[in-house]
Structures are given as structure tokens and as C-alpha cells.
Coordinates of C-alpha atoms in Angstrom, one line a residue:
Chain E
M178 CA 0.0 0.0 0.0
Q179 CA 1.3 3.5 -0.9
V180 CA 0.1 6.7 0.6
L181 CA 0.8 10.2 -0.7
V182 CA 1.1 12.8 2.1
I183 CA 0.8 16.4 1.1
D184 CA 1.6 19.1 3.7
D185 CA 3.7 22.2 3.5
D186 CA 4.6 21.9 7.2
V187 CA 7.7 19.6 7.0
A188 CA 7.4 18.6 10.6
V189 CA 3.8 17.5 10.3
R190 CA 4.5 15.8 6.9
Q191 CA 7.5 13.9 8.3
T192 CA 5.6 12.9 11.4
I193 CA 2.7 11.5 9.4
A194 CA 5.2 9.7 7.1
L195 CA 7.0 8.1 10.0
L196 CA 3.7 7.1 11.6
L197 CA 2.5 5.4 8.4
E198 CA 5.9 3.8 7.7
D199 CA 5.9 2.3 11.2
A200 CA 2.6 0.7 10.3
G201 CA 4.2 -0.9 7.2
I202 CA 2.8 1.6 4.7
E203 CA 4.9 3.1 2.0
V204 CA 4.8 6.9 1.9
V205 CA 5.4 9.4 -0.8
Q206 CA 5.7 13.1 0.3
A207 CA 4.8 16.4 -1.4
A208 CA 5.2 19.9 0.0
D209 CA 2.2 21.6 -1.6
G210 CA -0.8 20.9 -3.9
K211 CA 1.2 21.5 -7.1
E212 CA 3.9 19.1 -6.1
G213 CA 1.2 16.7 -4.8
L214 CA -0.5 16.6 -8.1
R215 CA 2.7 15.7 -9.8
A216 CA 3.4 13.1 -7.3
F217 CA -0.1 11.7 -7.7
Q218 CA 0.5 11.4 -11.5
R219 CA 3.8 9.8 -11.0
A220 CA 3.2 7.4 -8.1
R221 CA -0.6 6.6 -8.4
P222 CA -0.9 6.1 -4.7
D223 CA -3.6 4.0 -3.0
L224 CA -4.6 6.9 -0.8
I225 CA -3.9 10.6 -0.2
V226 CA -3.6 12.5 3.0
T227 CA -3.6 16.2 2.3
D228 CA -3.5 19.4 4.4
I229 CA -5.8 22.3 3.4
I230 CA -3.9 25.5 3.8
M231 CA -0.8 25.3 1.7
P232 CA 1.0 27.6 -0.7
E233 CA 0.8 27.4 -4.5
K234 CA -2.2 25.1 -4.6
E235 CA -4.2 24.6 -1.4
G236 CA -5.8 21.4 -0.4
I237 CA -9.4 21.8 -1.5
Q238 CA -8.3 22.7 -5.1
T239 CA -5.9 19.8 -5.0
I240 CA -8.7 17.5 -4.0
I241 CA -10.9 18.9 -6.8
D242 CA -8.1 18.3 -9.4
I243 CA -7.4 14.8 -8.2
R244 CA -11.1 13.9 -8.2
K245 CA -11.3 14.9 -11.9
Q246 CA -8.7 12.2 -12.6
D247 CA -9.7 9.6 -10.1
P248 CA -13.2 9.7 -8.7
N249 CA -12.6 6.7 -6.3
L250 CA -9.3 7.4 -4.8
P251 CA -9.6 7.7 -1.0
I252 CA -8.6 11.1 0.2
I253 CA -8.2 12.2 3.8
A254 CA -8.3 16.0 4.4
I255 CA -6.6 17.3 7.5
S256 CA -6.5 20.8 8.9
G257 CA -6.1 22.6 12.1
G258 CA -5.9 26.1 13.7
G259 CA -7.5 29.2 12.4
R260 CA -9.6 31.6 14.3
I261 CA -12.9 31.2 12.4
G262 CA -12.4 27.4 12.7
N263 CA -10.9 25.3 10.0
T264 CA -13.9 23.0 10.4
D265 CA -15.2 25.2 7.7
F266 CA -12.4 24.2 5.3
L267 CA -12.9 20.6 6.2
E268 CA -16.6 20.8 5.6
I269 CA -16.0 22.2 2.1
A270 CA -13.2 19.6 1.5
A271 CA -15.7 16.9 2.3
R272 CA -18.3 18.5 0.0
L273 CA -15.9 18.8 -2.8
G274 CA -14.3 15.4 -2.8
A275 CA -12.5 14.4 0.4
S276 CA -13.5 10.9 1.5
T277 CA -13.2 11.9 5.1
T278 CA -11.7 14.7 7.2
L279 CA -9.6 14.8 10.3
P280 CA -9.1 18.0 12.3
K281 CA -5.6 18.6 13.7
P282 CA -4.4 17.6 16.2
F283 CA -5.4 14.0 15.8
D284 CA -4.7 10.7 17.5
P285 CA -2.0 8.9 15.4
E286 CA -3.9 5.6 15.8
V287 CA -7.0 7.2 14.3
L288 CA -5.1 8.3 11.2
V289 CA -3.5 4.8 10.7
D290 CA -6.8 3.1 11.2
L291 CA -8.5 5.5 8.7
V292 CA -5.8 4.9 6.2
R293 CA -6.1 1.1 6.5
K294 CA -9.8 1.2 6.4
L295 CA -10.1 3.5 3.4
A296 CA -7.2 2.2 1.4
G297 CA -8.6 -1.3 2.0
A298 CA -12.1 -0.4 0.9
G299 CA -10.6 1.6 -2.1
K300 CA -13.6 3.8 -2.3
K301 CA -15.1 6.8 -0.7
A302 CA -16.2 6.3 2.9
Chain J
M198 CA -20.4 17.0 -24.5
A199 CA -18.4 13.8 -23.7
S200 CA -16.9 13.7 -27.2
E201 CA -16.0 17.4 -26.9
R202 CA -14.1 16.7 -23.7
A203 CA -12.3 13.7 -25.2
A204 CA -10.4 15.7 -27.7
P205 CA -8.5 17.9 -25.2
T206 CA -7.7 14.8 -23.1
Q207 CA -6.2 13.2 -26.1
Q208 CA -4.3 16.4 -26.8
A209 CA -3.0 16.3 -23.2
E210 CA -1.8 12.8 -23.6
A211 CA -0.2 13.7 -26.9
V212 CA 1.5 16.6 -25.3
A213 CA 2.8 14.4 -22.5
D214 CA 3.8 11.6 -24.8
T215 CA 5.9 13.7 -27.0
G216 CA 7.7 15.5 -24.2
L217 CA 6.5 18.8 -25.7
I218 CA 7.6 20.8 -22.7
G219 CA 11.2 20.0 -23.3
K220 CA 10.7 20.5 -27.0
V221 CA 9.1 23.9 -26.5
R222 CA 12.0 24.9 -24.3
R223 CA 14.5 23.7 -26.7
I224 CA 12.8 25.3 -29.6
L225 CA 12.2 28.6 -28.0
W226 CA 15.3 29.1 -26.1
G227 CA 17.7 27.1 -28.3
G228 CA 18.2 29.8 -30.8
G229 CA 16.5 28.1 -33.7
K230 CA 17.3 29.4 -37.2
T231 CA 15.0 31.8 -39.0
T232 CA 12.3 30.3 -41.1
E233 CA 11.0 31.9 -44.3
V234 CA 7.2 32.3 -43.9
R235 CA 5.2 32.8 -47.0
P236 CA 2.9 35.8 -47.2
V237 CA -0.7 35.2 -46.4
E238 CA -3.6 36.9 -48.2
Q239 CA -6.4 36.5 -45.7
R240 CA -7.3 39.9 -44.2
K241 CA -8.5 38.6 -40.8
T242 CA -5.2 37.5 -39.5
L243 CA -2.3 38.9 -37.5
A244 CA -2.8 42.3 -36.1
W245 CA 0.9 42.4 -35.4
R246 CA 1.6 42.4 -39.0
Q247 CA -1.0 45.1 -39.7
A248 CA 0.4 47.3 -37.0
N249 CA 4.1 46.8 -37.4
G250 CA 4.9 44.8 -40.5
R251 CA 6.4 41.3 -40.1
D252 CA 10.0 41.4 -39.0
A253 CA 12.6 38.7 -38.8
D254 CA 11.7 37.8 -35.2
E255 CA 8.1 37.3 -36.0
A256 CA 9.0 35.1 -39.0
Q257 CA 11.3 33.1 -36.9
F258 CA 8.6 32.8 -34.2
L259 CA 6.0 31.5 -36.7
G260 CA 8.6 29.1 -38.2
E261 CA 9.3 27.7 -34.8
I262 CA 5.6 27.2 -34.1
R263 CA 5.3 25.4 -37.4
R264 CA 8.3 23.1 -36.6
M265 CA 6.8 22.4 -33.1
L266 CA 3.5 21.4 -34.8
E267 CA 5.3 19.3 -37.3
R268 CA 7.2 17.4 -34.6
T269 CA 4.0 16.8 -32.6
P270 CA 1.4 15.8 -35.2
S271 CA -1.3 15.2 -32.6
L272 CA -1.1 18.8 -31.4
Q273 CA -3.5 20.9 -33.5
A274 CA -2.4 24.5 -34.3
S275 CA -5.7 25.8 -33.0
R276 CA -4.7 24.6 -29.5
V277 CA -1.6 26.9 -29.5
N278 CA -2.5 30.3 -28.1
I279 CA -0.2 33.3 -28.0
I280 CA -0.4 36.2 -25.5
G281 CA 1.4 39.2 -27.0
L282 CA 2.5 42.3 -25.1
K283 CA 4.0 44.1 -28.1
R284 CA 1.4 46.9 -27.9
V285 CA 2.1 47.2 -24.2
K286 CA 5.7 47.5 -25.1
E287 CA 4.8 50.3 -27.6
R288 CA 2.7 52.0 -24.9
F289 CA 5.7 52.1 -22.6
G290 CA 7.9 53.5 -25.4
D291 CA 11.4 54.2 -24.3
S292 CA 10.6 53.2 -20.7
W293 CA 10.1 49.6 -21.8
Q294 CA 13.8 48.9 -21.4
R295 CA 13.6 49.7 -17.8
V296 CA 10.4 47.7 -17.1
A297 CA 10.8 44.8 -19.5
D298 CA 12.3 42.3 -17.0
R299 CA 9.7 43.2 -14.4
A300 CA 6.9 42.9 -16.9
D301 CA 8.2 39.5 -18.0
R302 CA 8.3 38.4 -14.4
I303 CA 4.7 39.6 -13.8
A304 CA 3.5 37.9 -17.0
R305 CA 5.2 34.6 -16.1
N306 CA 3.9 34.7 -12.5
V307 CA 0.3 35.3 -13.8
I308 CA 0.5 32.6 -16.4
E309 CA 2.1 30.1 -14.0
R310 CA -0.6 30.8 -11.4
H311 CA -3.2 29.7 -13.8
M312 CA -1.4 26.6 -15.2
E313 CA -2.9 23.2 -14.4
L314 CA -1.3 19.8 -14.6
G315 CA -0.2 19.1 -18.1
D316 CA -0.5 22.8 -19.3
I317 CA 2.6 24.3 -20.8
Y318 CA 3.8 27.8 -21.7
A319 CA 7.0 29.3 -23.1
G320 CA 8.2 32.8 -23.5
W321 CA 9.5 34.4 -26.7
G322 CA 11.6 37.4 -25.9
L323 CA 10.1 39.5 -23.2
D324 CA 6.8 40.2 -24.8
T325 CA 5.3 37.0 -26.2
Y326 CA 4.1 33.9 -24.5
I327 CA 3.0 30.6 -26.1
V328 CA 0.4 28.8 -24.0
V329 CA -1.1 25.3 -24.6
F330 CA -3.8 24.1 -22.2
A331 CA -3.9 20.3 -21.9
R332 CA -7.5 19.8 -20.8
L333 CA -9.5 22.8 -22.1
S334 CA -11.5 22.9 -25.3
E335 CA -10.2 25.3 -27.9
Q336 CA -12.9 27.9 -26.9
E337 CA -12.2 27.5 -23.2
A338 CA -8.5 27.8 -23.9
R339 CA -8.9 31.1 -25.8
V340 CA -11.1 32.5 -23.1
K341 CA -8.6 31.5 -20.4
C342 CA -5.7 33.0 -22.5
Y343 CA -7.6 36.2 -22.9
L344 CA -8.3 36.5 -19.2
I345 CA -4.7 35.7 -18.3
G346 CA -3.5 38.3 -20.8
N347 CA -6.0 40.7 -19.5
E348 CA -4.7 40.2 -16.0
V349 CA -1.1 40.8 -17.1
V350 CA -2.0 43.9 -19.0
R351 CA -4.1 45.3 -16.2
T352 CA -1.3 44.7 -13.7
L353 CA 1.1 46.6 -16.0
L354 CA -1.1 49.4 -17.2
G355 CA -4.2 49.5 -15.0
D356 CA -7.7 48.3 -15.3
E357 CA -8.7 50.1 -18.4
A358 CA -5.8 48.8 -20.5
S359 CA -7.4 45.8 -22.1
E360 CA -7.1 47.5 -25.5
Y361 CA -3.3 46.8 -25.4
L362 CA -3.8 43.1 -25.1
E363 CA -3.2 40.8 -28.1
V364 CA -4.3 37.1 -27.9
K365 CA -3.9 35.0 -30.9
T366 CA -4.4 31.4 -32.0
A367 CA -2.1 29.6 -34.4
V368 CA -3.6 28.5 -37.7
T369 CA -2.1 26.3 -40.3
R370 CA -2.6 27.3 -43.9
V371 CA -3.1 24.8 -46.8
D372 CA 0.5 25.5 -47.9
G373 CA 1.7 24.3 -44.5
S374 CA 2.7 27.7 -43.2
V375 CA 1.6 28.9 -39.8
D376 CA 0.0 32.2 -39.1
L377 CA -1.7 33.8 -36.1
Q378 CA -5.3 34.7 -35.9
A379 CA -6.4 37.3 -33.4
V380 CA -9.1 36.0 -31.1
G381 CA -12.4 37.9 -30.9
S382 CA -13.6 40.4 -28.4
M383 CA -14.3 39.4 -24.8
D384 CA -18.1 39.3 -25.6
R385 CA -17.6 37.0 -28.5
L386 CA -15.2 34.9 -26.6
F387 CA -17.6 34.3 -23.8
A388 CA -20.4 33.4 -26.1
G389 CA -20.3 29.6 -26.0
A390 CA -17.6 29.2 -23.3
E391 CA -18.9 27.0 -20.5
V392 CA -16.0 26.4 -18.1
I393 CA -13.2 28.8 -17.5
G394 CA -12.1 27.6 -14.1
P395 CA -10.8 30.1 -11.6
L396 CA -10.4 32.9 -14.1
A397 CA -13.9 34.3 -13.9
P398 CA -14.6 37.1 -16.3
P399 CA -15.2 40.5 -14.6
S400 CA -18.8 40.2 -13.9
E401 CA -21.5 41.2 -11.5
P402 CA -21.5 39.4 -8.2
V403 CA -23.5 36.2 -8.0
P404 CA -27.1 37.2 -7.1
P405 CA -28.2 36.2 -3.7
P406 CA -30.2 33.0 -3.7
T407 CA -32.8 34.5 -1.4
P408 CA -33.2 37.9 0.1
D409 CA -33.5 36.6 3.6
P410 CA -29.8 36.0 4.4
V411 CA -29.0 39.4 2.9
D412 CA -31.5 41.1 5.2
T413 CA -30.1 39.3 8.1
I414 CA -26.6 40.2 7.3
G415 CA -27.6 43.8 6.5
A416 CA -29.3 44.1 9.9
E417 CA -26.3 42.6 11.6
L418 CA -24.1 45.2 10.0
G419 CA -26.5 48.0 10.6
L420 CA -27.2 48.3 6.9
S421 CA -30.8 48.3 5.6
Y422 CA -30.9 46.4 2.4
V423 CA -32.9 47.6 -0.5
P424 CA -32.7 45.3 -3.6
I425 CA -31.6 47.2 -6.7
E426 CA -32.7 46.5 -10.2
R427 CA -30.1 44.9 -12.4
D428 CA -30.6 47.3 -15.2
R429 CA -30.5 50.4 -13.1
P430 CA -28.1 52.9 -14.7
A431 CA -24.8 53.3 -13.0
A432 CA -24.3 56.0 -10.4
P433 CA -23.3 59.3 -11.9
V434 CA -19.6 59.7 -12.0
V435 CA -18.4 63.0 -10.7
P436 CA -16.6 64.9 -13.3
E437 CA -13.1 65.6 -12.2
S438 CA -12.6 69.1 -11.0
D439 CA -10.2 71.3 -13.0
G440 CA -7.6 71.1 -10.3
V441 CA -7.5 67.3 -10.4
R442 CA -5.9 67.0 -13.7
A443 CA -2.5 68.1 -12.6
N444 CA 0.3 68.0 -15.1
L445 CA 1.5 64.7 -13.7
L446 CA -1.9 63.0 -13.9
V447 CA -3.3 62.6 -17.4
G448 CA -6.4 60.7 -16.2
I449 CA -8.0 59.1 -13.2
D450 CA -10.4 56.1 -13.4
F451 CA -12.1 54.4 -10.5
V452 CA -12.9 50.7 -9.9
F453 CA -14.3 49.1 -6.8
R454 CA -13.1 45.8 -5.3
P455 CA -15.5 43.7 -3.3
M456 CA -14.1 42.8 0.1
W457 CA -15.2 39.5 1.5
D458 CA -16.0 39.2 5.2
P459 CA -15.4 35.5 5.9
T460 CA -16.6 35.6 9.4
R461 CA -20.1 36.8 8.3
N462 CA -20.0 35.2 4.9
V463 CA -20.8 38.3 3.1
I464 CA -19.5 41.0 0.7
A465 CA -20.8 44.3 2.0
T466 CA -17.7 46.5 1.6
Y467 CA -16.4 47.8 -1.6
R468 CA -12.9 49.3 -1.8
C469 CA -12.4 52.2 -4.1
I470 CA -9.3 51.9 -6.3
P471 CA -8.2 54.9 -8.3
Q472 CA -6.4 54.1 -11.5
V473 CA -3.9 56.7 -12.4
R474 CA -2.5 57.3 -15.8
L475 CA 0.7 59.3 -15.7
S476 CA 2.3 61.1 -18.5
D477 CA 5.4 59.0 -17.9
L478 CA 4.0 55.5 -17.8
D479 CA 6.5 54.3 -15.1
G480 CA 4.6 53.2 -12.1
A481 CA 1.0 53.3 -13.5
V482 CA 0.4 49.8 -12.4
G483 CA -3.2 49.4 -11.2
D484 CA -3.5 49.4 -7.4
A485 CA 0.1 50.5 -7.0
S486 CA -0.7 53.7 -8.8
L487 CA -1.9 55.0 -5.4
A488 CA 1.6 54.9 -4.1
V489 CA 3.3 56.4 -7.2
A490 CA 1.0 59.2 -8.0
G491 CA 4.0 61.5 -8.1
D492 CA 4.8 64.2 -5.7
A493 CA 2.9 65.3 -2.6
E494 CA 0.8 67.8 -4.6
A495 CA -0.3 65.1 -7.1
M496 CA -1.1 62.8 -4.3
A497 CA -3.3 65.4 -2.6
R498 CA -5.1 66.1 -5.9
L499 CA -5.6 62.4 -6.4
D500 CA -7.0 62.2 -2.9
S501 CA -9.4 65.0 -3.7
A502 CA -10.6 63.2 -6.8
V503 CA -11.2 60.1 -4.7
I504 CA -13.2 62.0 -2.1
A505 CA -15.3 63.6 -4.8
R506 CA -16.0 60.3 -6.4
I507 CA -17.0 58.6 -3.1
K508 CA -19.2 61.5 -2.2
A509 CA -21.0 61.0 -5.5
D510 CA -21.3 57.3 -4.8
L511 CA -22.7 57.8 -1.3
K512 CA -25.2 60.3 -2.6
A513 CA -26.3 57.8 -5.3
M514 CA -26.6 55.2 -2.6
A515 CA -28.9 57.6 -0.6
V516 CA -31.1 58.0 -3.7
D517 CA -31.3 54.4 -4.9
G518 CA -31.4 52.8 -1.5
R519 CA -28.3 50.7 -1.6
R520 CA -26.7 50.3 1.8
L521 CA -23.1 49.3 1.6
I522 CA -19.8 50.2 3.2
I523 CA -17.3 52.0 0.9
A524 CA -13.6 52.0 1.8
M525 CA -12.0 55.2 0.6
P526 CA -8.2 55.4 0.3
I527 CA -6.4 58.6 1.4
H528 CA -2.6 59.0 1.4
F529 CA -1.0 59.2 4.8
E530 CA 1.4 61.9 3.4
T531 CA -1.5 64.1 2.4
L532 CA -2.9 63.9 6.0
C533 CA 0.5 64.8 7.5
S534 CA 0.4 68.4 6.3
T535 CA -1.8 70.5 8.6
A536 CA -3.2 72.5 5.7
Q537 CA -3.9 69.5 3.5
R538 CA -5.4 67.6 6.5
R539 CA -7.8 70.5 7.1
R540 CA -8.8 70.6 3.4
V541 CA -9.3 66.8 3.3
T542 CA -11.4 67.0 6.5
Q543 CA -13.5 69.7 5.0
E544 CA -14.1 67.8 1.8
I545 CA -15.0 64.6 3.7
G546 CA -17.1 66.7 6.1
A547 CA -19.2 67.8 3.1
I548 CA -20.5 64.2 2.7
P549 CA -24.1 64.1 3.8
E550 CA -24.2 63.2 7.5
A551 CA -26.6 60.3 7.0
M552 CA -24.2 58.6 4.6
K553 CA -21.1 58.9 6.7
Q554 CA -22.0 55.7 8.5
Y555 CA -21.3 53.9 5.3
L556 CA -17.8 55.3 4.8
V557 CA -14.5 53.7 6.0
I558 CA -11.4 55.8 5.4
E559 CA -8.4 53.7 4.6
V560 CA -5.2 55.6 5.2
V561 CA -2.7 54.2 2.7
A562 CA 1.1 54.3 2.3
V563 CA 1.7 54.5 6.0
P564 CA 5.4 54.6 6.6
S565 CA 7.1 52.0 8.7
G566 CA 8.0 53.1 12.2
V567 CA 5.2 55.6 12.4
L568 CA 4.6 56.8 16.0
K569 CA 1.4 56.8 18.0
S570 CA 1.4 60.6 18.4
R571 CA 1.6 61.1 14.6
L572 CA -1.1 58.6 14.0
M573 CA -3.4 60.3 16.5
D574 CA -2.8 63.7 14.8
V575 CA -3.8 62.1 11.5
I576 CA -6.6 59.9 12.6
A577 CA -8.5 62.0 15.1
P578 CA -10.0 64.6 12.6
L579 CA -11.2 61.8 10.3
R580 CA -13.0 59.8 13.0
L581 CA -15.8 62.4 13.2
H582 CA -16.7 61.9 9.6
C583 CA -16.8 58.1 9.0
R584 CA -17.7 54.7 10.3
A585 CA -14.1 53.7 10.9
V586 CA -10.5 54.5 10.0
S587 CA -8.2 51.8 8.8
L588 CA -4.5 51.7 7.9
Q589 CA -2.9 50.1 5.0
V590 CA 0.7 49.2 5.7
A591 CA 3.5 47.3 4.2
I592 CA 3.3 43.9 5.7
G593 CA 5.9 43.3 8.3
T594 CA 6.6 47.0 8.9
I595 CA 4.1 48.1 11.4
D596 CA 4.6 48.2 15.2
F597 CA 1.1 47.3 16.4
S598 CA 1.9 48.7 19.9
Q599 CA 1.8 52.2 18.3
I600 CA -1.7 51.6 17.0
R601 CA -3.6 50.9 20.2
G602 CA -5.6 53.9 21.4
T603 CA -5.2 55.9 18.2
G604 CA -8.7 55.4 17.0
V605 CA -7.6 53.0 14.2
S606 CA -10.2 50.2 13.8
A607 CA -8.4 48.0 11.3
V608 CA -5.0 47.4 9.8
G609 CA -4.2 45.6 6.6
A610 CA -1.9 45.1 3.7
D611 CA -1.9 44.9 0.0
I612 CA 0.0 41.8 -1.3
S613 CA -0.9 42.0 -4.9
H614 CA 2.6 43.2 -5.9
L615 CA 4.6 41.2 -3.4
A616 CA 7.3 39.4 -5.4
K617 CA 7.7 36.6 -2.9
S618 CA 6.8 33.0 -2.8
E619 CA 3.4 32.1 -1.5
F620 CA 5.1 30.1 1.3
I621 CA 6.9 33.3 2.5
V622 CA 3.8 35.4 2.2
M623 CA 1.7 33.0 4.1
Q624 CA 4.2 33.0 7.0
Q625 CA 4.0 36.8 7.0
L626 CA 0.3 36.8 7.0
S627 CA 0.2 34.5 10.1
R628 CA 2.7 36.8 12.0
F629 CA 0.7 39.9 10.9
Q630 CA -2.5 38.4 12.1
R631 CA -1.1 37.3 15.5
A632 CA 0.3 40.7 16.1
A633 CA -3.0 42.4 15.2
E634 CA -4.9 40.1 17.5
K635 CA -2.7 41.2 20.4
A636 CA -3.4 44.8 19.5
E637 CA -7.1 44.0 19.2
V638 CA -7.5 45.5 15.7
V639 CA -9.5 44.1 12.8
T640 CA -7.4 43.0 9.8
F641 CA -7.8 43.1 6.1
L642 CA -5.9 41.8 3.1
H643 CA -6.0 43.3 -0.3
G644 CA -4.8 41.6 -3.5
A645 CA -5.1 37.9 -2.7
Q646 CA -4.5 36.6 -6.2
S647 CA -4.9 32.9 -5.6
R648 CA -7.2 30.6 -3.6
S649 CA -4.2 29.4 -1.6
L650 CA -3.5 32.9 -0.4
V651 CA -7.2 33.5 0.4
A652 CA -7.4 30.2 2.3
A653 CA -4.2 31.2 4.2
A654 CA -5.6 34.6 5.1
V655 CA -9.0 33.2 6.2
G656 CA -7.3 30.4 8.1
A657 CA -5.0 32.9 9.8
G658 CA -8.0 34.9 10.9
F659 CA -8.1 38.0 8.6
H660 CA -11.5 39.7 8.9
Y661 CA -11.7 41.0 5.3
V662 CA -10.0 39.5 2.2
D663 CA -10.2 40.7 -1.4
G664 CA -8.4 40.1 -4.7
D665 CA -9.0 38.4 -8.0
A666 CA -9.3 35.0 -6.3
V667 CA -12.4 36.4 -4.5
A668 CA -14.1 38.7 -6.9
A669 CA -13.2 40.9 -9.9
T670 CA -13.3 44.7 -9.6
L671 CA -16.5 46.5 -10.6
A672 CA -17.3 49.9 -12.1
R673 CA -19.2 50.9 -9.0
P674 CA -20.1 49.5 -5.6
E675 CA -22.9 47.1 -6.2
R676 CA -24.8 45.6 -3.3
I677 CA -24.6 43.2 -0.4
V678 CA -23.8 39.7 -1.6
P679 CA -23.7 36.6 0.5
F680 CA -20.4 34.9 -0.1
Q681 CA -19.2 31.7 1.6
L682 CA -16.0 29.8 1.6
A683 CA -17.5 27.3 -0.9
D684 CA -18.1 30.2 -3.4
L685 CA -14.3 30.4 -3.8
Y686 CA -14.5 27.1 -5.6
V687 CA -17.5 27.7 -7.7
Q688 CA -16.5 27.9 -11.4
R689 CA -17.6 31.4 -12.4

């Protein structure tokens, strides 16, 4: 199983990558939506974990673009912080193509379980 | 529709398969030899030739496009669009040498911002750009090219400069030669275009789905909402007073930028942007014209023109029942002179009392390191005549501790001309917002050109955000429009 992790925060991205690799999952990383789309084209991962607020191409547009090319790929949108509440971003992400959403901070086990469940199912939750 | 969509996809695959990006780069920057292009009789083509005559560069350019098409048989000429800035170059005249590199950077930034996966572009000299969209229909690609070109030209020359834009599509003649055909006017282009992605044409805001939320929002803001008829004639524009047309200013136009309030999900504030045309074109670059109006006297005259225009708009609002907030820019430097400050205050004071509650005065070009005492001098006289006073500062230069207690309600920045990576800008926005929160002032962001910057600003907590990624500028302040986060992603 291969997961593409897209997040501009290198610490968060590396942490998620380590978490998934410890669970025996291969990880490809990208630092923003543009890079993420290129990585998606190249690697054709089984699942994508993407942050929302990122430079160059943010997460919701990234999800929309990926959905045009693969309607069934499981995508987990993650986001956190923000004074008006990034729940709004996650709601929109879910409406526009994310399979599921996970507000930051999240329990590492929850993420790993979600990845296994969604990648296993291979379709939108 | 499905078959229409299939063709671009095949084109995209063909582009990818043949490694066209590399080829384009090699062809265009590899110093290819000049190709003889045979004359073409058709009248409709090539405004460049009509204007300037075909020179060796142009012949070489067309020859290279022909070779590119020959090497990539699956790529149809009609999918190759060209954005030309030759007329912009002519408009700049001798000044072009000084601004060419900057103009090229601006053009490339704008083009790259609108590129999607598989799209390619290449520059030819510093005034011509070849663009191939992988997944758009020919019509959609032309529209998108026109809008990209328009954005480039507007950034360079101001909002009324579309006439200097040239967008062309490659055409192959029966004799195998390649020529360029000017695309039609904006109106003709949009007839038949269905999807143009994030580059929405300048248009009226999306009408509210129901009046109820508008009434609610209006009441919340203390604005009574009266629906306006779509075909109501525009508010009268105040003729510029004789004094306004100083030697330095050969003309002033006005546009209004809708400002989104993401916490209330509404657009109820319209920011006035004067567009200055200078006799010397240096610096006449849209929003930035405010900061380069020339000397202090020219700035003051520009400010007077702005006040006159806003006064007319507020009067029009009183007549037709629109209830909006208008943000009016005034230069800090103008307000620093006691005499000028008194004059400005008198001019603003002449706005009808009942309409002052709809006016926000935005003091622009505030210098870094400005002291609280100076701010208080400048702000205090204005507070009597408006709903609020805000400061537009260069991001990262303001000491928020100097703002508390000065009567300033909001502080913001214009990032439309920041030549920094989005990553850096986003970090600056976060720091700016955190500092503003400590100072307990409202924040606004002008000139967010991409959805990622809008998302970053909203996520950071900015109270008002505007820019092309939110809504295009309008000829006049329109009305209250519900606008939610999801509307950013609606294909307009």
C-alpha cells in the first residue's frame, strides 16, 4: 500500500510519514498541492492525506483536481488552527471530494486506522 | 459533451507523450534558425503584421511554431495560443527597457498561477508567450488565455488597459505555413464558453439565492438592504474638477473591489481603487498607482478626486437605497500636512451626515515606524466623519503597539505586488494576524490573487479579504452579496 502525504509543514509531513511507515505503509511526500498533483500522477498512490492551507495550490483545489482524474481514490483532508475554525475548510473539502476529514491535532492511531480502512475499501467512505 | 471533452484529453496525452515541454523549451530558447514564412492573403489575421509589419523575429517565431507542430502531429495548431505584449511595449515606449524584465516576471507569474497539470507555456523574448492548455476545449483555452493576458496587461497598465492586449491562436494554412489569428472580443469569446475555471470574467457578483440572508446580514451590519434593479443605470460619476488634472496626472479612473468578510460570509464592503494614468508610464500599475501618484501635490489632488467620487457614490446610494460600506483610500502623506489635512477633512465633512456611517477611510502608504502621536494627529479629525478609519501598511513594517488607542479600527496590507513565494507570504500573514490580535484590531488583506492565499488569510483569521481570487473589480459599488468559503471554488 502506498500513501501520498501532502503538507507544507515539513514537521507534520514527516511525522505522518513516520507514523505510516511504522505501520508498514509506503509513503510518498509532497510539500504543496502542485507538487502533490505531480506526485499523484507519477506514483498513483492508493490513498492521499492532504493538508488544506498550503502555498501554490491549497488542499481543496488539490482534491478537486485529483477527483477529476480519479473519482474513487480515498482522500483524507486534514487541517487545524484558524480563528474562524478550520472546520469550515474541512466541511468544504468533504463536500468537494474528500473521502473523510480529520481535524488537527489527531490521534495517530486514528489516522493509521482510517488509512487502512479507506485504502482497503478503495472507495469513498 | 463527452466527445467534446475527449479531444482535449487526447491532446493532453499527446503533449505528455511527446515531451512537448522539453521541445518547446529547446525550440524557443535554443536559438533556432529563422524560417521563411510565405505571405498570407487572408485579411483577418495577424494584427501584429498590420500594426508593425512582419519582422525577422516574427517570421522566426512563426517558423518555430510550425516546426513544433510538425514534430507533434497530434497537437493541432488551434490549441496553441499566444499572448502578446507588443502593444504594451509600444505604450511604454522608451521606458520599456527599464520595465521589460519586471513585466516579464509579472507575466510569467500570472501565467504560471493559472497553469494546471499538463499545461505548458513558453516565453519568446520578453513580450510574447505561447500557451497550450492540456485539458480545455479550444474555446475555453482562448477565453482563459484572454483572461490571463488581460490580468497581465491590467497589472502593468491599470484596469482600463485591455485594448493593449493581443491574444492569438495559431492557424495552419493549406500551404503548410503557420499564421496567427487574433481572437475575438471578450463578448464574442464568452459566447459559448462554458468552463473557465478560476479565471472568472469580470462580472457582477452572484445574485443572492434568497433575500432573507441578505436582510439578516444587513441588519447585523446595521445596513438596511434595498434590492436594486439589475438594469439600473450606474451612479453618476463625478466629473473631475479642473484642479484634479495636474500636469502629472493625465487621467483618473475608478474601480471598486468587493471585500469578503469570511466571518459573516458576506461581501458588504467595496474598496475604491483609483487608477492613475501618468504622462510618464512608469509606475502606472493598477493598485500600485496609489503609491506612485507622483509628488505630494499630485497625491493630494488624487485624494481630492477620490473623495469627490466617493461623495457622489454615497449620494447615489442615498437616492437608490443601496446600503453598503465603501472604503476610501487617502494617502498618509496628504494627511501629514496640517493645511492638507484641514482641506481633506472639510471635503469629507461635506459628505451628507446620513451617509457617513457607510464610509470607511483607509489611510494608505503608512510609513514604517510611524509613531502613535503622529497617528493620533492624522486619525482624530477623520474619525468624526466616518464609520471607521483603517491603515494600509506594508506587511511586516508596522509596530502594532503604536496603534492601540489611536482610533484605528483596522490594519491591513496589499499583497498584490509582493514578489515573494506564497510560502513566505503565508508566513508573513500569520505573523501579521497574530500581532494584530494582540493589538485587538481588525485585519484586512488586499490583492489575494490565488485561492491558496485567500485560504491562508482566512485560516490565519483575517477579517476581510479581497483580490482576484475572491471577486473581480467592478465599475461601481454594487450591493450586499452573500459569499461563503465554498463560493471560492464555484466555477464562475
